[in-house]
Amino acid sequence: MKINWFPGHMAKSLNNLSKKARIIDIFIIVVDARAPISSINDEFLKFISNKFLLVVVTKIDLGDSEKFLEIKNFFEQKNFFVLFLNLKNNTSKNIIISQLNYIFKLKQKKQKAKFETPSLKIFVLGMPNTGKSTLINLVTNSRLKVGNQPGITRNNQWISSGKFLFLDTPGILPPKIENQKIALKLALIGLIKQEIIDLNFLFFEAYKLISELYPNLIKDLDIKPAENEAEITKNLSKLAEIKHFKDKNGLDLIRCQIWFLNYIRQQKITLD
């Protein structure tokens, strides 16, 4: 299954970013703790060469903390700096600034001289709805528009704060997401619009994935983990009975599928 959702503003922004990359000192890639590896857009890595890269894993209050050490090791093995943060917590501001100051000193040491200007140019990149604007608002006390849905930021915006100069960018998806498991994860946590994926496909694949990674979440609903679609269909009907999802034709399975997907989104999960 190929997911194609690449609006014109994304294509334009990606092209602009690649042109500006040479003047940037530090790249911050913001990822979601519920799928931190899958929410790295490989298109970004194509123009980030010989640059400092900081991965900020956000929404840790929604993720599975038992997996964070493994995720941290994954990024550090690639020589990325990494922070795990809840951007709703004001203490995150000091953690980010401290990390940027450290990288700033490394940059000075690498150049064996101070920068010609006191500013440090920083690209803030990420897929839609990962928290890029929220991060910049927190660090700079600015008021960029944010929202709990993809596509809020549409234009590149520079914001200064002391010696740091941030560029907020629209959330950018890969032009094509050919790995259906990655597409599933991104849709399940709301980084791409659920409407562009067939509901039936999304439900069945999500059921299989959660059965594999978090079977207790299935068992908590008084149904069984399953990977066979016939078994999943039986469990769907049983869940609809339990939740009293009915319409004039009998069990309302579509409503039940939507409820199940929303239920999974409310759990502390890390799908990578």
mmCIF file of N, CA, C and O in Angstrom, residues 164-266:
data_model
loop_
_atom_site.group_PDB
_atom_site.id
_atom_site.type_symbol
_atom_site.label_atom_id
_atom_site.label_comp_id
_atom_site.label_asym_id
_atom_site.label_seq_id
_atom_site.Cartn_x
_atom_site.Cartn_y
_atom_site.Cartn_z
ATOM 1 N N PHE A 164 19.952 32.384 19.339
ATOM 2 C CA PHE A 164 19.374 31.333 18.519
ATOM 3 C C PHE A 164 18.378 31.912 17.514
ATOM 4 O O PHE A 164 17.548 32.751 17.854
ATOM 5 N N LEU A 165 18.472 31.431 16.294
ATOM 6 C CA LEU A 165 17.559 31.834 15.234
ATOM 7 C C LEU A 165 16.913 30.572 14.680
ATOM 8 O O LEU A 165 17.576 29.746 14.045
ATOM 9 N N PHE A 166 15.621 30.405 14.967
ATOM 10 C CA PHE A 166 14.897 29.195 14.601
ATOM 11 C C PHE A 166 14.109 29.402 13.313
ATOM 12 O O PHE A 166 13.544 30.471 13.084
ATOM 13 N N LEU A 167 14.057 28.356 12.495
ATOM 14 C CA LEU A 167 13.175 28.350 11.340
ATOM 15 C C LEU A 167 12.117 27.286 11.554
ATOM 16 O O LEU A 167 12.420 26.090 11.581
ATOM 17 N N ASP A 168 10.867 27.744 11.742
ATOM 18 C CA ASP A 168 9.750 26.813 11.839
ATOM 19 C C ASP A 168 9.309 26.461 10.426
ATOM 20 O O ASP A 168 9.284 27.309 9.544
ATOM 21 N N THR A 169 8.984 25.216 10.208
ATOM 22 C CA THR A 169 8.646 24.747 8.871
ATOM 23 C C THR A 169 7.362 23.928 8.913
ATOM 24 O O THR A 169 6.995 23.384 9.956
ATOM 25 N N PRO A 170 6.671 23.833 7.782
ATOM 26 C CA PRO A 170 5.491 22.960 7.753
ATOM 27 C C PRO A 170 5.874 21.510 8.006
ATOM 28 O O PRO A 170 6.979 21.084 7.666
ATOM 29 N N GLY A 171 4.967 20.758 8.599
ATOM 30 C CA GLY A 171 5.194 19.333 8.723
ATOM 31 C C GLY A 171 5.258 18.703 7.346
ATOM 32 O O GLY A 171 4.407 18.971 6.502
ATOM 33 N N ILE A 172 6.283 17.905 7.108
ATOM 34 C CA ILE A 172 6.496 17.352 5.773
ATOM 35 C C ILE A 172 6.552 15.828 5.835
ATOM 36 O O ILE A 172 7.383 15.254 6.538
ATOM 37 N N LEU A 173 5.675 15.199 5.070
ATOM 38 C CA LEU A 173 5.691 13.751 4.932
ATOM 39 C C LEU A 173 6.580 13.357 3.765
ATOM 40 O O LEU A 173 6.835 14.166 2.872
ATOM 41 N N PRO A 174 7.058 12.128 3.757
ATOM 42 C CA PRO A 174 7.727 11.642 2.539
ATOM 43 C C PRO A 174 6.753 11.701 1.371
ATOM 44 O O PRO A 174 5.547 11.526 1.564
ATOM 45 N N PRO A 175 7.243 11.961 0.154
ATOM 46 C CA PRO A 175 6.342 12.006 -1.007
ATOM 47 C C PRO A 175 5.519 10.734 -1.154
ATOM 48 O O PRO A 175 4.369 10.774 -1.547
ATOM 49 N N LYS A 176 6.104 9.585 -0.819
ATOM 50 C CA LYS A 176 5.391 8.315 -0.844
ATOM 51 C C LYS A 176 5.803 7.509 0.382
ATOM 52 O O LYS A 176 6.983 7.440 0.718
ATOM 53 N N ILE A 177 4.814 6.920 1.036
ATOM 54 C CA ILE A 177 5.099 6.026 2.151
ATOM 55 C C ILE A 177 4.763 4.620 1.661
ATOM 56 O O ILE A 177 3.615 4.201 1.666
ATOM 57 N N GLU A 178 5.781 3.907 1.202
ATOM 58 C CA GLU A 178 5.555 2.610 0.582
ATOM 59 C C GLU A 178 5.501 1.476 1.602
ATOM 60 O O GLU A 178 4.935 0.426 1.323
ATOM 61 N N ASN A 179 6.092 1.686 2.763
ATOM 62 C CA ASN A 179 6.049 0.670 3.810
ATOM 63 C C ASN A 179 4.712 0.779 4.532
ATOM 64 O O ASN A 179 4.460 1.751 5.248
ATOM 65 N N GLN A 180 3.834 -0.203 4.347
ATOM 66 C CA GLN A 180 2.495 -0.079 4.893
ATOM 67 C C GLN A 180 2.487 -0.099 6.420
ATOM 68 O O GLN A 180 1.585 0.474 7.039
ATOM 69 N N LYS A 181 3.496 -0.708 7.031
ATOM 70 C CA LYS A 181 3.538 -0.732 8.492
ATOM 71 C C LYS A 181 3.851 0.652 9.039
ATOM 72 O O LYS A 181 3.290 1.073 10.049
ATOM 73 N N ILE A 182 4.750 1.378 8.362
ATOM 74 C CA ILE A 182 5.045 2.748 8.771
ATOM 75 C C ILE A 182 3.818 3.625 8.566
ATOM 76 O O ILE A 182 3.454 4.434 9.433
ATOM 77 N N ALA A 183 3.157 3.471 7.423
ATOM 78 C CA ALA A 183 1.944 4.239 7.146
ATOM 79 C C ALA A 183 0.891 3.989 8.219
ATOM 80 O O ALA A 183 0.216 4.909 8.693
ATOM 81 N N LEU A 184 0.758 2.736 8.607
ATOM 82 C CA LEU A 184 -0.196 2.373 9.645
ATOM 83 C C LEU A 184 0.125 3.079 10.956
ATOM 84 O O LEU A 184 -0.755 3.665 11.600
ATOM 85 N N LYS A 185 1.385 3.032 11.354
ATOM 86 C CA LYS A 185 1.789 3.655 12.615
ATOM 87 C C LYS A 185 1.513 5.153 12.602
ATOM 88 O O LYS A 185 0.998 5.720 13.578
ATOM 89 N N LEU A 186 1.856 5.806 11.496
ATOM 90 C CA LEU A 186 1.675 7.257 11.399
ATOM 91 C C LEU A 186 0.198 7.637 11.431
ATOM 92 O O LEU A 186 -0.187 8.646 12.029
ATOM 93 N N ALA A 187 -0.640 6.842 10.783
ATOM 94 C CA ALA A 187 -2.078 7.111 10.797
ATOM 95 C C ALA A 187 -2.669 6.832 12.170
ATOM 96 O O ALA A 187 -3.535 7.572 12.652
ATOM 97 N N LEU A 188 -2.179 5.786 12.815
ATOM 98 C CA LEU A 188 -2.725 5.384 14.105
ATOM 99 C C LEU A 188 -2.479 6.441 15.175
ATOM 100 O O LEU A 188 -3.302 6.630 16.070
ATOM 101 N N ILE A 189 -1.353 7.155 15.079
ATOM 102 C CA ILE A 189 -1.054 8.178 16.080
ATOM 103 C C ILE A 189 -1.394 9.588 15.595
ATOM 104 O O ILE A 189 -1.124 10.570 16.291
ATOM 105 N N GLY A 190 -1.963 9.700 14.398
ATOM 106 C CA GLY A 190 -2.464 10.989 13.935
ATOM 107 C C GLY A 190 -1.478 11.885 13.230
ATOM 108 O O GLY A 190 -1.721 13.084 13.083
ATOM 109 N N LEU A 191 -0.343 11.341 12.749
ATOM 110 C CA LEU A 191 0.613 12.165 12.018
ATOM 111 C C LEU A 191 0.224 12.326 10.553
ATOM 112 O O LEU A 191 0.680 13.253 9.888
ATOM 113 N N ILE A 192 -0.557 11.405 10.041
ATOM 114 C CA ILE A 192 -1.184 11.604 8.734
ATOM 115 C C ILE A 192 -2.680 11.423 8.924
ATOM 116 O O ILE A 192 -3.131 10.749 9.854
ATOM 117 N N LYS A 193 -3.449 12.047 8.066
ATOM 118 C CA LYS A 193 -4.895 12.035 8.219
ATOM 119 C C LYS A 193 -5.446 10.626 8.015
ATOM 120 O O LYS A 193 -5.175 9.983 7.007
ATOM 121 N N GLN A 194 -6.220 10.193 8.978
ATOM 122 C CA GLN A 194 -6.812 8.859 8.916
ATOM 123 C C GLN A 194 -7.696 8.711 7.684
ATOM 124 O O GLN A 194 -7.822 7.619 7.126
ATOM 125 N N GLU A 195 -8.273 9.826 7.222
ATOM 126 C CA GLU A 195 -9.233 9.761 6.118
ATOM 127 C C GLU A 195 -8.604 9.281 4.807
ATOM 128 O O GLU A 195 -9.327 8.829 3.902
ATOM 129 N N ILE A 196 -7.280 9.384 4.675
ATOM 130 C CA ILE A 196 -6.672 8.985 3.405
ATOM 131 C C ILE A 196 -6.390 7.477 3.354
ATOM 132 O O ILE A 196 -5.922 6.981 2.341
ATOM 133 N N ILE A 197 -6.660 6.788 4.454
ATOM 134 C CA ILE A 197 -6.466 5.334 4.498
ATOM 135 C C ILE A 197 -7.826 4.664 4.686
ATOM 136 O O ILE A 197 -8.641 5.107 5.499
ATOM 137 N N ASP A 198 -8.071 3.622 3.963
ATOM 138 C CA ASP A 198 -9.314 2.870 4.086
ATOM 139 C C ASP A 198 -9.506 2.415 5.533
ATOM 140 O O ASP A 198 -8.613 1.817 6.135
ATOM 141 N N LEU A 199 -10.669 2.716 6.090
ATOM 142 C CA LEU A 199 -10.936 2.415 7.497
ATOM 143 C C LEU A 199 -10.802 0.937 7.797
ATOM 144 O O LEU A 199 -10.250 0.547 8.830
ATOM 145 N N ASN A 200 -11.312 0.111 6.914
ATOM 146 C CA ASN A 200 -11.249 -1.337 7.132
ATOM 147 C C ASN A 200 -9.795 -1.815 7.207
ATOM 148 O O ASN A 200 -9.424 -2.591 8.089
ATOM 149 N N PHE A 201 -8.983 -1.335 6.260
ATOM 150 C CA PHE A 201 -7.563 -1.694 6.263
ATOM 151 C C PHE A 201 -6.894 -1.211 7.545
ATOM 152 O O PHE A 201 -6.150 -1.957 8.197
ATOM 153 N N LEU A 202 -7.167 0.036 7.924
ATOM 154 C CA LEU A 202 -6.537 0.609 9.111
ATOM 155 C C LEU A 202 -6.904 -0.173 10.362
ATOM 156 O O LEU A 202 -6.043 -0.485 11.190
ATOM 157 N N PHE A 203 -8.176 -0.528 10.499
ATOM 158 C CA PHE A 203 -8.605 -1.269 11.684
ATOM 159 C C PHE A 203 -7.933 -2.640 11.767
ATOM 160 O O PHE A 203 -7.371 -3.005 12.796
ATOM 161 N N PHE A 204 -8.011 -3.421 10.685
ATOM 162 C CA PHE A 204 -7.474 -4.782 10.719
ATOM 163 C C PHE A 204 -5.963 -4.782 10.957
ATOM 164 O O PHE A 204 -5.445 -5.581 11.753
ATOM 165 N N GLU A 205 -5.241 -3.872 10.288
ATOM 166 C CA GLU A 205 -3.789 -3.832 10.474
ATOM 167 C C GLU A 205 -3.420 -3.329 11.865
ATOM 168 O O GLU A 205 -2.445 -3.792 12.467
ATOM 169 N N ALA A 206 -4.191 -2.376 12.378
ATOM 170 C CA ALA A 206 -3.945 -1.888 13.741
ATOM 171 C C ALA A 206 -4.202 -2.995 14.756
ATOM 172 O O ALA A 206 -3.443 -3.154 15.726
ATOM 173 N N TYR A 207 -5.243 -3.756 14.544
ATOM 174 C CA TYR A 207 -5.563 -4.861 15.451
ATOM 175 C C TYR A 207 -4.419 -5.865 15.480
ATOM 176 O O TYR A 207 -4.010 -6.342 16.550
ATOM 177 N N LYS A 208 -3.882 -6.190 14.307
ATOM 178 C CA LYS A 208 -2.764 -7.123 14.232
ATOM 179 C C LYS A 208 -1.535 -6.574 14.946
ATOM 180 O O LYS A 208 -0.850 -7.291 15.689
ATOM 181 N N LEU A 209 -1.251 -5.288 14.715
ATOM 182 C CA LEU A 209 -0.060 -4.679 15.310
ATOM 183 C C LEU A 209 -0.161 -4.624 16.822
ATOM 184 O O LEU A 209 0.797 -4.965 17.543
ATOM 185 N N ILE A 210 -1.304 -4.205 17.324
ATOM 186 C CA ILE A 210 -1.485 -4.119 18.776
ATOM 187 C C ILE A 210 -1.516 -5.516 19.399
ATOM 188 O O ILE A 210 -1.025 -5.715 20.519
ATOM 189 N N SER A 211 -2.050 -6.472 18.685
ATOM 190 C CA SER A 211 -2.028 -7.853 19.187
ATOM 191 C C SER A 211 -0.599 -8.345 19.366
ATOM 192 O O SER A 211 -0.291 -9.096 20.296
ATOM 193 N N GLU A 212 0.289 -7.893 18.474
ATOM 194 C CA GLU A 212 1.700 -8.288 18.536
ATOM 195 C C GLU A 212 2.455 -7.538 19.626
ATOM 196 O O GLU A 212 3.217 -8.152 20.401
ATOM 197 N N LEU A 213 2.246 -6.232 19.706
ATOM 198 C CA LEU A 213 3.061 -5.398 20.594
ATOM 199 C C LEU A 213 2.458 -5.212 21.986
ATOM 200 O O LEU A 213 3.178 -5.170 22.978
ATOM 201 N N TYR A 214 1.133 -5.063 22.048
ATOM 202 C CA TYR A 214 0.466 -4.790 23.325
ATOM 203 C C TYR A 214 -0.801 -5.645 23.457
ATOM 204 O O TYR A 214 -1.917 -5.112 23.500
ATOM 205 N N PRO A 215 -0.652 -6.965 23.524
ATOM 206 C CA PRO A 215 -1.835 -7.840 23.586
ATOM 207 C C PRO A 215 -2.743 -7.564 24.775
ATOM 208 O O PRO A 215 -3.958 -7.800 24.693
ATOM 209 N N ASN A 216 -2.173 -7.046 25.865
ATOM 210 C CA ASN A 216 -3.000 -6.774 27.042
ATOM 211 C C ASN A 216 -4.050 -5.699 26.771
ATOM 212 O O ASN A 216 -5.120 -5.698 27.404
ATOM 213 N N LEU A 217 -3.748 -4.787 25.850
ATOM 214 C CA LEU A 217 -4.736 -3.757 25.510
ATOM 215 C C LEU A 217 -5.951 -4.371 24.838
ATOM 216 O O LEU A 217 -7.067 -3.859 24.978
ATOM 217 N N ILE A 218 -5.735 -5.457 24.110
ATOM 218 C CA ILE A 218 -6.843 -6.185 23.492
ATOM 219 C C ILE A 218 -7.608 -6.974 24.550
ATOM 220 O O ILE A 218 -8.842 -6.942 24.615
ATOM 221 N N LYS A 219 -6.863 -7.661 25.401
ATOM 222 C CA LYS A 219 -7.491 -8.482 26.435
ATOM 223 C C LYS A 219 -8.311 -7.634 27.407
ATOM 224 O O LYS A 219 -9.333 -8.107 27.937
ATOM 225 N N ASP A 220 -7.869 -6.401 27.644
ATOM 226 C CA ASP A 220 -8.606 -5.506 28.546
ATOM 227 C C ASP A 220 -10.013 -5.203 28.038
ATOM 228 O O ASP A 220 -10.871 -4.746 28.811
ATOM 229 N N LEU A 221 -10.255 -5.438 26.759
ATOM 230 C CA LEU A 221 -11.575 -5.191 26.166
ATOM 231 C C LEU A 221 -12.445 -6.444 26.177
ATOM 232 O O LEU A 221 -13.533 -6.445 25.602
ATOM 233 N N ASP A 222 -11.950 -7.488 26.820
ATOM 234 C CA ASP A 222 -12.654 -8.782 26.878
ATOM 235 C C ASP A 222 -12.763 -9.442 25.505
ATOM 236 O O ASP A 222 -13.734 -10.163 25.219
ATOM 237 N N ILE A 223 -11.782 -9.187 24.667
ATOM 238 C CA ILE A 223 -11.646 -9.887 23.384
ATOM 239 C C ILE A 223 -10.219 -10.401 23.299
ATOM 240 O O ILE A 223 -9.400 -10.142 24.190
ATOM 241 N N LYS A 224 -9.906 -11.138 22.239
ATOM 242 C CA LYS A 224 -8.623 -11.813 22.167
ATOM 243 C C LYS A 224 -7.696 -11.203 21.111
ATOM 244 O O LYS A 224 -8.159 -10.780 20.053
ATOM 245 N N PRO A 225 -6.389 -11.165 21.389
ATOM 246 C CA PRO A 225 -5.426 -10.783 20.346
ATOM 247 C C PRO A 225 -5.538 -11.756 19.173
ATOM 248 O O PRO A 225 -5.816 -12.948 19.373
ATOM 249 N N ALA A 226 -5.332 -11.250 17.963
ATOM 250 C CA ALA A 226 -5.446 -12.108 16.780
ATOM 251 C C ALA A 226 -4.703 -11.481 15.616
ATOM 252 O O ALA A 226 -4.546 -10.259 15.544
ATOM 253 N N GLU A 227 -4.235 -12.338 14.716
ATOM 254 C CA GLU A 227 -3.603 -11.862 13.488
ATOM 255 C C GLU A 227 -4.346 -12.354 12.253
ATOM 256 O O GLU A 227 -4.089 -11.896 11.143
ATOM 257 N N ASN A 228 -5.266 -13.293 12.452
ATOM 258 C CA ASN A 228 -6.078 -13.826 11.369
ATOM 259 C C ASN A 228 -7.324 -12.947 11.212
ATOM 260 O O ASN A 228 -8.026 -12.670 12.188
ATOM 261 N N GLU A 229 -7.618 -12.535 9.971
ATOM 262 C CA GLU A 229 -8.715 -11.586 9.754
ATOM 263 C C GLU A 229 -10.071 -12.179 10.117
ATOM 264 O O GLU A 229 -10.970 -11.449 10.557
ATOM 265 N N ALA A 230 -10.240 -13.475 9.954
ATOM 266 C CA ALA A 230 -11.503 -14.097 10.344
ATOM 267 C C ALA A 230 -11.705 -13.996 11.859
ATOM 268 O O ALA A 230 -12.816 -13.687 12.336
ATOM 269 N N GLU A 231 -10.624 -14.241 12.615
ATOM 270 C CA GLU A 231 -10.697 -14.126 14.071
ATOM 271 C C GLU A 231 -10.918 -12.680 14.495
ATOM 272 O O GLU A 231 -11.663 -12.395 15.434
ATOM 273 N N ILE A 232 -10.258 -11.750 13.795
ATOM 274 C CA ILE A 232 -10.426 -10.333 14.121
ATOM 275 C C ILE A 232 -11.871 -9.903 13.869
ATOM 276 O O ILE A 232 -12.456 -9.149 14.663
ATOM 277 N N THR A 233 -12.470 -10.404 12.792
ATOM 278 C CA THR A 233 -13.862 -10.072 12.483
ATOM 279 C C THR A 233 -14.799 -10.549 13.595
ATOM 280 O O THR A 233 -15.727 -9.842 13.999
ATOM 281 N N LYS A 234 -14.545 -11.750 14.114
ATOM 282 C CA LYS A 234 -15.345 -12.272 15.226
ATOM 283 C C LYS A 234 -15.187 -11.380 16.456
ATOM 284 O O LYS A 234 -16.163 -11.075 17.150
ATOM 285 N N ASN A 235 -13.954 -10.967 16.725
ATOM 286 C CA ASN A 235 -13.703 -10.116 17.886
ATOM 287 C C ASN A 235 -14.338 -8.745 17.716
ATOM 288 O O ASN A 235 -14.789 -8.123 18.691
ATOM 289 N N LEU A 236 -14.358 -8.257 16.471
ATOM 290 C CA LEU A 236 -14.996 -6.967 16.209
ATOM 291 C C LEU A 236 -16.488 -7.039 16.531
ATOM 292 O O LEU A 236 -17.035 -6.130 17.171
ATOM 293 N N SER A 237 -17.122 -8.102 16.111
ATOM 294 C CA SER A 237 -18.556 -8.275 16.396
ATOM 295 C C SER A 237 -18.804 -8.388 17.897
ATOM 296 O O SER A 237 -19.753 -7.800 18.438
ATOM 297 N N LYS A 238 -17.922 -9.134 18.559
ATOM 298 C CA LYS A 238 -18.068 -9.279 20.011
ATOM 299 C C LYS A 238 -17.899 -7.940 20.717
ATOM 300 O O LYS A 238 -18.658 -7.608 21.643
ATOM 301 N N LEU A 239 -16.918 -7.147 20.272
ATOM 302 C CA LEU A 239 -16.684 -5.831 20.879
ATOM 303 C C LEU A 239 -17.877 -4.909 20.646
ATOM 304 O O LEU A 239 -18.275 -4.160 21.549
ATOM 305 N N ALA A 240 -18.453 -4.973 19.445
ATOM 306 C CA ALA A 240 -19.636 -4.154 19.159
ATOM 307 C C ALA A 240 -20.795 -4.529 20.075
ATOM 308 O O ALA A 240 -21.558 -3.663 20.532
ATOM 309 N N GLU A 241 -20.918 -5.827 20.369
ATOM 310 C CA GLU A 241 -21.956 -6.288 21.321
ATOM 311 C C GLU A 241 -21.676 -5.732 22.707
ATOM 312 O O GLU A 241 -22.577 -5.224 23.383
ATOM 313 N N ILE A 242 -20.404 -5.832 23.130
ATOM 314 C CA ILE A 242 -20.040 -5.372 24.477
ATOM 315 C C ILE A 242 -20.313 -3.869 24.631
ATOM 316 O O ILE A 242 -20.822 -3.417 25.662
ATOM 317 N N LYS A 243 -19.995 -3.105 23.581
ATOM 318 C CA LYS A 243 -20.135 -1.646 23.640
ATOM 319 C C LYS A 243 -21.524 -1.166 23.216
ATOM 320 O O LYS A 243 -21.789 0.040 23.223
ATOM 321 N N HIS A 244 -22.395 -2.122 22.857
ATOM 322 C CA HIS A 244 -23.765 -1.782 22.433
ATOM 323 C C HIS A 244 -23.777 -0.835 21.238
ATOM 324 O O HIS A 244 -24.576 0.103 21.178
ATOM 325 N N PHE A 245 -22.874 -1.111 20.277
ATOM 326 C CA PHE A 245 -22.844 -0.331 19.051
ATOM 327 C C PHE A 245 -23.786 -0.992 18.042
ATOM 328 O O PHE A 245 -23.444 -2.003 17.418
ATOM 329 N N LYS A 246 -24.980 -0.419 17.921
ATOM 330 C CA LYS A 246 -25.987 -1.000 17.034
ATOM 331 C C LYS A 246 -26.674 0.110 16.240
ATOM 332 O O LYS A 246 -26.732 1.261 16.668
ATOM 333 N N ASP A 247 -27.162 -0.276 15.076
ATOM 334 C CA ASP A 247 -28.001 0.616 14.289
ATOM 335 C C ASP A 247 -29.214 -0.169 13.830
ATOM 336 O O ASP A 247 -29.443 -1.300 14.292
ATOM 337 N N LYS A 248 -30.003 0.398 12.937
ATOM 338 C CA LYS A 248 -31.246 -0.265 12.524
ATOM 339 C C LYS A 248 -31.007 -1.590 11.797
ATOM 340 O O LYS A 248 -31.910 -2.421 11.703
ATOM 341 N N ASN A 249 -29.773 -1.774 11.318
ATOM 342 C CA ASN A 249 -29.452 -3.011 10.594
ATOM 343 C C ASN A 249 -28.757 -4.058 11.461
ATOM 344 O O ASN A 249 -28.396 -5.127 10.978
ATOM 345 N N GLY A 250 -28.551 -3.723 12.729
ATOM 346 C CA GLY A 250 -27.863 -4.658 13.617
ATOM 347 C C GLY A 250 -26.619 -4.033 14.222
ATOM 348 O O GLY A 250 -26.637 -2.860 14.624
ATOM 349 N N LEU A 251 -25.536 -4.798 14.290
ATOM 350 C CA LEU A 251 -24.300 -4.290 14.878
ATOM 351 C C LEU A 251 -23.691 -3.205 13.991
ATOM 352 O O LEU A 251 -23.608 -3.361 12.776
ATOM 353 N N ASP A 252 -23.272 -2.130 14.616
ATOM 354 C CA ASP A 252 -22.636 -1.016 13.884
ATOM 355 C C ASP A 252 -21.119 -1.231 13.943
ATOM 356 O O ASP A 252 -20.434 -0.729 14.830
ATOM 357 N N LEU A 253 -20.604 -1.988 12.997
ATOM 358 C CA LEU A 253 -19.189 -2.363 13.009
ATOM 359 C C LEU A 253 -18.283 -1.200 12.647
ATOM 360 O O LEU A 253 -17.142 -1.118 13.123
ATOM 361 N N ILE A 254 -18.765 -0.287 11.816
ATOM 362 C CA ILE A 254 -17.949 0.885 11.460
ATOM 363 C C ILE A 254 -17.717 1.754 12.695
ATOM 364 O O ILE A 254 -16.591 2.182 12.970
ATOM 365 N N ARG A 255 -18.779 1.996 13.443
ATOM 366 C CA ARG A 255 -18.637 2.773 14.685
ATOM 367 C C ARG A 255 -17.682 2.075 15.649
ATOM 368 O O ARG A 255 -16.875 2.718 16.321
ATOM 369 N N CYS A 256 -17.759 0.750 15.684
ATOM 370 C CA CYS A 256 -16.892 -0.019 16.575
ATOM 371 C C CYS A 256 -15.429 0.083 16.145
ATOM 372 O O CYS A 256 -14.532 0.194 16.984
ATOM 373 N N GLN A 257 -15.178 0.035 14.845
ATOM 374 C CA GLN A 257 -13.809 0.186 14.341
ATOM 375 C C GLN A 257 -13.231 1.540 14.733
ATOM 376 O O GLN A 257 -12.086 1.629 15.186
ATOM 377 N N ILE A 258 -14.022 2.595 14.554
ATOM 378 C CA ILE A 258 -13.574 3.940 14.901
ATOM 379 C C ILE A 258 -13.306 4.042 16.395
ATOM 380 O O ILE A 258 -12.305 4.619 16.832
ATOM 381 N N TRP A 259 -14.180 3.446 17.194
ATOM 382 C CA TRP A 259 -13.989 3.473 18.651
ATOM 383 C C TRP A 259 -12.691 2.770 19.023
ATOM 384 O O TRP A 259 -11.923 3.263 19.863
ATOM 385 N N PHE A 260 -12.439 1.637 18.412
ATOM 386 C CA PHE A 260 -11.231 0.872 18.723
ATOM 387 C C PHE A 260 -9.979 1.693 18.399
ATOM 388 O O PHE A 260 -9.033 1.737 19.201
ATOM 389 N N LEU A 261 -9.950 2.327 17.250
ATOM 390 C CA LEU A 261 -8.781 3.129 16.858
ATOM 391 C C LEU A 261 -8.573 4.291 17.825
ATOM 392 O O LEU A 261 -7.437 4.594 18.207
ATOM 393 N N ASN A 262 -9.659 4.921 18.248
ATOM 394 C CA ASN A 262 -9.545 6.015 19.227
ATOM 395 C C ASN A 262 -9.074 5.489 20.580
ATOM 396 O O ASN A 262 -8.299 6.156 21.279
ATOM 397 N N TYR A 263 -9.522 4.311 20.933
ATOM 398 C CA TYR A 263 -9.092 3.675 22.188
ATOM 399 C C TYR A 263 -7.577 3.450 22.187
ATOM 400 O O TYR A 263 -6.898 3.752 23.169
ATOM 401 N N ILE A 264 -7.062 2.947 21.078
ATOM 402 C CA ILE A 264 -5.613 2.695 20.992
ATOM 403 C C ILE A 264 -4.833 3.999 21.103
ATOM 404 O O ILE A 264 -3.793 4.057 21.768
ATOM 405 N N ARG A 265 -5.347 5.061 20.482
ATOM 406 C CA ARG A 265 -4.646 6.358 20.530
ATOM 407 C C ARG A 265 -4.536 6.916 21.942
ATOM 408 O O ARG A 265 -3.671 7.731 22.232
ATOM 409 N N GLN A 266 -5.426 6.496 22.801
ATOM 410 C CA GLN A 266 -5.452 7.014 24.175
ATOM 411 C C GLN A 266 -4.516 6.247 25.112
ATOM 412 O O GLN A 266 -4.359 6.619 26.275
#
